[in-house]
């Protein structure tokens, strides 16, 4: 911890050279739901750069869900915090200074709704993770079976879901002044703008007739939902980063944010009531965000998941420690090049070789030390966005995606380990909303015993873990089960070797078949 004798970071104690935006924003134009590290190291930094270029009424009011830690610290520090940009070659500390306030929705629900309804609020942004959208894994629509969703629809208490908060805030806005507004998702969902619009509209359609009829026409005409892709590796805050701020700025910061140097933001330019000049902060605007989304969700996030699960099972605390293991690096290259890459179209302005090289450099950033337990958490929601479509593409073409199967096998060994198998402390520390449910399934059909493996994995897939499509391919479940058995009996390195060997065998057979066809033709 930094010495307590140092002054606390604030408006008068922050060194001017560290400020990302030198004038405190006087007006709030953006309300952001999800006051976590990612928002503070990504959207806030891009906004500071935009305002440094062109001033405007674009201060950010941050809203935490339930935790008071960050919001309280920001208030004590007069909305100042540091971003510690770190790589093996250098460390740079900056203070974005673009927040105008910090609320906690669980404690100040009316204030949150008033902020969403305020006439000066032109953009509502959100980073609440995939889990925060309360959608059904099967339909991708709003999960009307969830008690918290039903409670928000009844409206007899302040809304607790993100979608409920947005709709109730938009209701107040409609009744007060009906000015246009944009809702911008910054989470890792394919078509996150369309997905958010669908959930908001489904919630509104489920309201009582009088409320629905008042809200829906305005919602259709005055509220836009552009899609976006966000990319930056942002680990959890530790004392290492507090000490870095103390050493470089001479102040105490309770909530600094570590981040890698790389940052990317791609958006559709469909804003109903204006926006900051984010292009001056490095953001890219395009009419088609999906290729960038898929590039990131699969090549970065999908591969990242495999690295995290194999690394955790191998006892590696951090992603750099994991990717330094040759068998994990080889598995990462295989799943990226052979299984994810064929499932997407690379945007024309992206140099693929350079992009992939950067990915491995980013994963190997030993100075940052992103933890396997953090990357591996919430896999039941994340993998549903990453694995099914590429896996189905290969399965329908008659190819077994061995490394996608390895991803699922390693995930299940981490969060729902077979009885008698210990995945290690890194895996045990992963947080996952489906952990208990999956454990109850694998407990009924213990994974790791040869006779029950395929049945157990089929039961897991039938539970909706990866949607419905993969349940039609029992061979995929069998392959996952085989790899679980290898992990349990021989460890993750043996499972990666098994997956790689199966790919090599399949390739050899394909070459042999092609040569046979060519010889017959001659």
CSV table of N, CA and C in Angstrom, one decimal, residues 134-217:
chain,number,residue,atom,x,y,z
A,134,UNK,N,-29.6,-10.5,-18.4
A,134,UNK,CA,-30.7,-11.4,-18.0
A,134,UNK,C,-31.5,-11.9,-19.2
A,135,UNK,N,-30.8,-12.5,-20.2
A,135,UNK,CA,-31.5,-13.1,-21.3
A,135,UNK,C,-31.4,-14.6,-21.2
A,136,UNK,N,-32.4,-15.2,-21.9
A,136,UNK,CA,-32.5,-16.7,-21.9
A,136,UNK,C,-31.4,-17.3,-22.8
A,137,UNK,N,-30.6,-18.3,-22.3
A,137,UNK,CA,-29.6,-18.9,-23.1
A,137,UNK,C,-30.1,-19.6,-24.3
A,138,UNK,N,-31.4,-20.0,-24.3
A,138,UNK,CA,-32.0,-20.7,-25.4
A,138,UNK,C,-32.5,-19.8,-26.4
A,139,UNK,N,-33.3,-18.8,-26.0
A,139,UNK,CA,-34.0,-17.9,-27.0
A,139,UNK,C,-33.2,-16.6,-27.3
A,140,UNK,N,-32.2,-16.3,-26.4
A,140,UNK,CA,-31.5,-15.0,-26.4
A,140,UNK,C,-32.5,-13.8,-26.2
A,141,UNK,N,-33.7,-14.1,-25.9
A,141,UNK,CA,-34.6,-13.1,-25.5
A,141,UNK,C,-34.6,-12.9,-24.0
A,142,UNK,N,-35.4,-11.9,-23.5
A,142,UNK,CA,-35.4,-11.6,-22.1
A,142,UNK,C,-35.9,-12.9,-21.3
A,143,UNK,N,-35.2,-13.2,-20.2
A,143,UNK,CA,-35.5,-14.4,-19.4
A,143,UNK,C,-36.7,-14.0,-18.5
A,144,UNK,N,-37.9,-14.3,-19.0
A,144,UNK,CA,-39.1,-13.9,-18.2
A,144,UNK,C,-39.3,-14.9,-17.1
A,145,UNK,N,-38.6,-16.0,-17.0
A,145,UNK,CA,-38.7,-16.9,-15.9
A,145,UNK,C,-37.8,-16.5,-14.7
A,146,UNK,N,-36.9,-15.5,-14.9
A,146,UNK,CA,-36.1,-15.1,-13.8
A,146,UNK,C,-36.9,-14.2,-12.8
A,147,UNK,N,-36.9,-14.6,-11.5
A,147,UNK,CA,-37.7,-13.8,-10.6
A,147,UNK,C,-37.3,-12.3,-10.6
A,148,UNK,N,-36.1,-12.0,-10.8
A,148,UNK,CA,-35.7,-10.5,-10.8
A,148,UNK,C,-36.3,-9.8,-12.0
A,149,UNK,N,-36.5,-10.5,-13.1
A,149,UNK,CA,-37.1,-9.9,-14.3
A,149,UNK,C,-38.6,-9.7,-14.0
A,150,UNK,N,-39.2,-10.7,-13.4
A,150,UNK,CA,-40.7,-10.6,-13.1
A,150,UNK,C,-40.9,-9.5,-12.1
A,151,UNK,N,-40.0,-9.3,-11.1
A,151,UNK,CA,-40.2,-8.3,-10.1
A,151,UNK,C,-40.1,-6.9,-10.8
A,152,UNK,N,-39.1,-6.8,-11.7
A,152,UNK,CA,-38.9,-5.5,-12.4
A,152,UNK,C,-40.1,-5.1,-13.2
A,153,UNK,N,-40.8,-6.1,-13.8
A,153,UNK,CA,-42.0,-5.9,-14.6
A,153,UNK,C,-43.2,-5.5,-13.8
A,154,UNK,N,-43.2,-6.0,-12.6
A,154,UNK,CA,-44.3,-5.7,-11.7
A,154,UNK,C,-44.2,-4.2,-11.3
A,155,UNK,N,-43.0,-3.7,-11.1
A,155,UNK,CA,-42.8,-2.3,-10.8
A,155,UNK,C,-43.1,-1.9,-9.4
A,156,UNK,N,-43.3,-2.8,-8.5
A,156,UNK,CA,-43.6,-2.5,-7.1
A,156,UNK,C,-42.4,-2.2,-6.2
A,157,UNK,N,-41.2,-2.3,-6.8
A,157,UNK,CA,-39.9,-2.0,-6.2
A,157,UNK,C,-39.0,-1.4,-7.2
A,158,UNK,N,-37.9,-0.7,-6.8
A,158,UNK,CA,-37.0,-0.2,-7.8
A,158,UNK,C,-36.4,-1.3,-8.7
A,159,UNK,N,-36.2,-1.1,-9.9
A,159,UNK,CA,-35.7,-2.1,-10.8
A,159,UNK,C,-34.3,-2.6,-10.4
A,160,UNK,N,-34.0,-3.9,-10.5
A,160,UNK,CA,-32.7,-4.4,-10.2
A,160,UNK,C,-31.9,-4.9,-11.4
A,161,UNK,N,-32.6,-5.2,-12.5
A,161,UNK,CA,-31.8,-5.6,-13.7
A,161,UNK,C,-31.4,-4.4,-14.5
A,162,UNK,N,-30.4,-4.6,-15.3
A,162,UNK,CA,-30.0,-3.5,-16.2
A,162,UNK,C,-31.1,-3.1,-17.2
A,163,UNK,N,-31.7,-4.1,-17.8
A,163,UNK,CA,-32.8,-3.8,-18.8
A,163,UNK,C,-33.9,-3.1,-18.1
A,164,UNK,N,-34.3,-3.5,-16.9
A,164,UNK,CA,-35.4,-2.9,-16.1
A,164,UNK,C,-35.0,-1.4,-15.8
A,165,UNK,N,-33.8,-1.2,-15.4
A,165,UNK,CA,-33.4,0.2,-15.1
A,165,UNK,C,-33.5,1.1,-16.3
A,166,UNK,N,-33.0,0.6,-17.5
A,166,UNK,CA,-33.1,1.4,-18.7
A,166,UNK,C,-34.5,1.7,-19.1
A,167,UNK,N,-35.4,0.7,-19.1
A,167,UNK,CA,-36.8,0.9,-19.5
A,167,UNK,C,-37.5,1.8,-18.5
A,168,UNK,N,-37.3,1.6,-17.2
A,168,UNK,CA,-38.0,2.5,-16.3
A,168,UNK,C,-37.4,3.9,-16.4
A,169,UNK,N,-36.1,4.1,-16.7
A,169,UNK,CA,-35.6,5.4,-16.9
A,169,UNK,C,-36.1,6.0,-18.2
A,170,UNK,N,-36.3,5.2,-19.2
A,170,UNK,CA,-36.8,5.8,-20.5
A,170,UNK,C,-38.3,6.1,-20.3
A,171,UNK,N,-39.0,5.4,-19.5
A,171,UNK,CA,-40.4,5.8,-19.2
A,171,UNK,C,-40.5,7.2,-18.6
A,172,UNK,N,-39.6,7.5,-17.6
A,172,UNK,CA,-39.6,8.8,-17.0
A,172,UNK,C,-39.2,9.8,-18.0
A,173,UNK,N,-38.3,9.5,-18.9
A,173,UNK,CA,-37.9,10.4,-19.9
A,173,UNK,C,-39.0,10.8,-20.9
A,174,UNK,N,-39.7,9.7,-21.3
A,174,UNK,CA,-40.9,9.9,-22.2
A,174,UNK,C,-41.9,10.8,-21.6
A,175,UNK,N,-42.2,10.6,-20.3
A,175,UNK,CA,-43.2,11.4,-19.6
A,175,UNK,C,-42.8,12.8,-19.3
A,176,UNK,N,-41.5,13.0,-19.1
A,176,UNK,CA,-41.0,14.4,-18.7
A,176,UNK,C,-40.8,15.3,-19.9
A,177,UNK,N,-40.1,14.8,-21.0
A,177,UNK,CA,-39.8,15.7,-22.1
A,177,UNK,C,-39.5,15.0,-23.4
A,178,UNK,N,-39.4,13.7,-23.4
A,178,UNK,CA,-39.4,12.8,-24.6
A,178,UNK,C,-38.3,13.2,-25.6
A,179,UNK,N,-37.1,13.7,-25.0
A,179,UNK,CA,-36.0,14.0,-25.9
A,179,UNK,C,-35.3,12.7,-26.4
A,180,UNK,N,-34.7,12.6,-27.5
A,180,UNK,CA,-34.1,11.4,-28.0
A,180,UNK,C,-32.9,11.0,-27.2
A,181,UNK,N,-32.5,9.8,-27.3
A,181,UNK,CA,-31.3,9.3,-26.5
A,181,UNK,C,-30.8,8.0,-27.2
A,182,UNK,N,-29.5,7.7,-26.9
A,182,UNK,CA,-28.9,6.6,-27.5
A,182,UNK,C,-28.5,5.6,-26.3
A,183,UNK,N,-28.8,4.3,-26.6
A,183,UNK,CA,-28.4,3.3,-25.6
A,183,UNK,C,-27.3,2.5,-26.3
A,184,UNK,N,-26.0,2.5,-25.7
A,184,UNK,CA,-24.9,1.9,-26.4
A,184,UNK,C,-24.3,0.8,-25.5
A,185,UNK,N,-24.4,-0.4,-25.9
A,185,UNK,CA,-23.8,-1.5,-25.2
A,185,UNK,C,-22.4,-1.6,-25.6
A,186,UNK,N,-21.5,-1.8,-24.5
A,186,UNK,CA,-20.1,-2.0,-24.7
A,186,UNK,C,-19.7,-3.3,-24.1
A,187,UNK,N,-20.5,-4.3,-24.3
A,187,UNK,CA,-20.2,-5.7,-23.7
A,187,UNK,C,-20.0,-6.7,-24.9
A,188,UNK,N,-19.4,-7.8,-24.5
A,188,UNK,CA,-19.0,-8.8,-25.5
A,188,UNK,C,-20.2,-9.7,-25.9
A,189,UNK,N,-21.1,-9.1,-26.6
A,189,UNK,CA,-22.3,-9.8,-27.2
A,189,UNK,C,-22.3,-9.6,-28.7
A,190,UNK,N,-22.5,-10.7,-29.5
A,190,UNK,CA,-22.6,-10.5,-30.9
A,190,UNK,C,-23.8,-9.6,-31.2
A,191,UNK,N,-23.6,-8.6,-32.0
A,191,UNK,CA,-24.7,-7.7,-32.3
A,191,UNK,C,-25.3,-7.1,-31.1
A,192,UNK,N,-24.4,-6.5,-30.2
A,192,UNK,CA,-24.8,-6.1,-28.9
A,192,UNK,C,-25.9,-5.0,-29.0
A,193,UNK,N,-25.8,-4.2,-30.0
A,193,UNK,CA,-26.8,-3.1,-30.2
A,193,UNK,C,-28.2,-3.7,-30.4
A,194,UNK,N,-28.3,-4.6,-31.4
A,194,UNK,CA,-29.5,-5.3,-31.7
A,194,UNK,C,-30.0,-6.1,-30.5
A,195,UNK,N,-29.1,-6.8,-29.9
A,195,UNK,CA,-29.5,-7.6,-28.7
A,195,UNK,C,-30.1,-6.7,-27.6
A,196,UNK,N,-29.4,-5.6,-27.3
A,196,UNK,CA,-29.9,-4.7,-26.3
A,196,UNK,C,-31.3,-4.1,-26.7
A,197,UNK,N,-31.4,-3.7,-27.9
A,197,UNK,CA,-32.7,-3.2,-28.4
A,197,UNK,C,-33.8,-4.3,-28.2
A,198,UNK,N,-33.5,-5.5,-28.6
A,198,UNK,CA,-34.5,-6.6,-28.5
A,198,UNK,C,-34.9,-6.8,-27.0
A,199,UNK,N,-34.0,-6.8,-26.1
A,199,UNK,CA,-34.4,-7.0,-24.7
A,199,UNK,C,-35.1,-5.8,-24.1
A,200,UNK,N,-34.7,-4.6,-24.5
A,200,UNK,CA,-35.5,-3.4,-24.0
A,200,UNK,C,-36.9,-3.4,-24.6
A,201,UNK,N,-37.0,-3.7,-25.9
A,201,UNK,CA,-38.4,-3.8,-26.5
A,201,UNK,C,-39.2,-4.9,-25.9
A,202,UNK,N,-38.6,-6.0,-25.6
A,202,UNK,CA,-39.4,-7.1,-25.0
A,202,UNK,C,-39.9,-6.8,-23.6
A,203,UNK,N,-39.0,-6.1,-22.9
A,203,UNK,CA,-39.5,-5.6,-21.5
A,203,UNK,C,-40.6,-4.7,-21.7
A,204,UNK,N,-40.5,-3.7,-22.6
A,204,UNK,CA,-41.5,-2.7,-22.7
A,204,UNK,C,-42.8,-3.3,-23.2
A,205,UNK,N,-42.7,-4.3,-24.1
A,205,UNK,CA,-43.9,-4.9,-24.6
A,205,UNK,C,-44.6,-5.7,-23.6
A,206,UNK,N,-43.9,-6.1,-22.5
A,206,UNK,CA,-44.5,-6.9,-21.5
A,206,UNK,C,-45.2,-6.1,-20.4
A,207,UNK,N,-45.0,-4.8,-20.5
A,207,UNK,CA,-45.7,-3.9,-19.5
A,207,UNK,C,-47.2,-3.8,-19.7
A,208,UNK,N,-47.9,-3.4,-18.6
A,208,UNK,CA,-49.4,-3.2,-18.8
A,208,UNK,C,-49.7,-2.4,-20.0
A,209,UNK,N,-50.8,-2.6,-20.6
A,209,UNK,CA,-51.2,-2.0,-21.8
A,209,UNK,C,-51.1,-0.4,-21.8
A,210,UNK,N,-51.5,0.2,-20.8
A,210,UNK,CA,-51.4,1.7,-20.7
A,210,UNK,C,-50.0,2.2,-20.8
A,211,UNK,N,-49.1,1.5,-20.0
A,211,UNK,CA,-47.7,1.9,-20.0
A,211,UNK,C,-47.1,1.6,-21.4
A,212,UNK,N,-47.4,0.4,-21.9
A,212,UNK,CA,-46.8,0.0,-23.2
A,212,UNK,C,-47.2,0.9,-24.3
A,213,UNK,N,-48.5,1.2,-24.4
A,213,UNK,CA,-48.9,2.1,-25.5
A,213,UNK,C,-48.4,3.5,-25.4
A,214,UNK,N,-48.1,3.9,-24.2
A,214,UNK,CA,-47.5,5.3,-24.1
A,214,UNK,C,-46.0,5.3,-24.5
A,215,UNK,N,-45.3,4.1,-24.2
A,215,UNK,CA,-43.8,4.1,-24.4
A,215,UNK,C,-43.4,3.6,-25.8
A,216,UNK,N,-44.0,2.6,-26.3
A,216,UNK,CA,-43.5,1.9,-27.5
A,216,UNK,C,-43.3,2.8,-28.7
A,217,UNK,N,-44.3,3.6,-29.1
A,217,UNK,CA,-44.1,4.5,-30.3
A,217,UNK,C,-42.9,5.4,-30.2
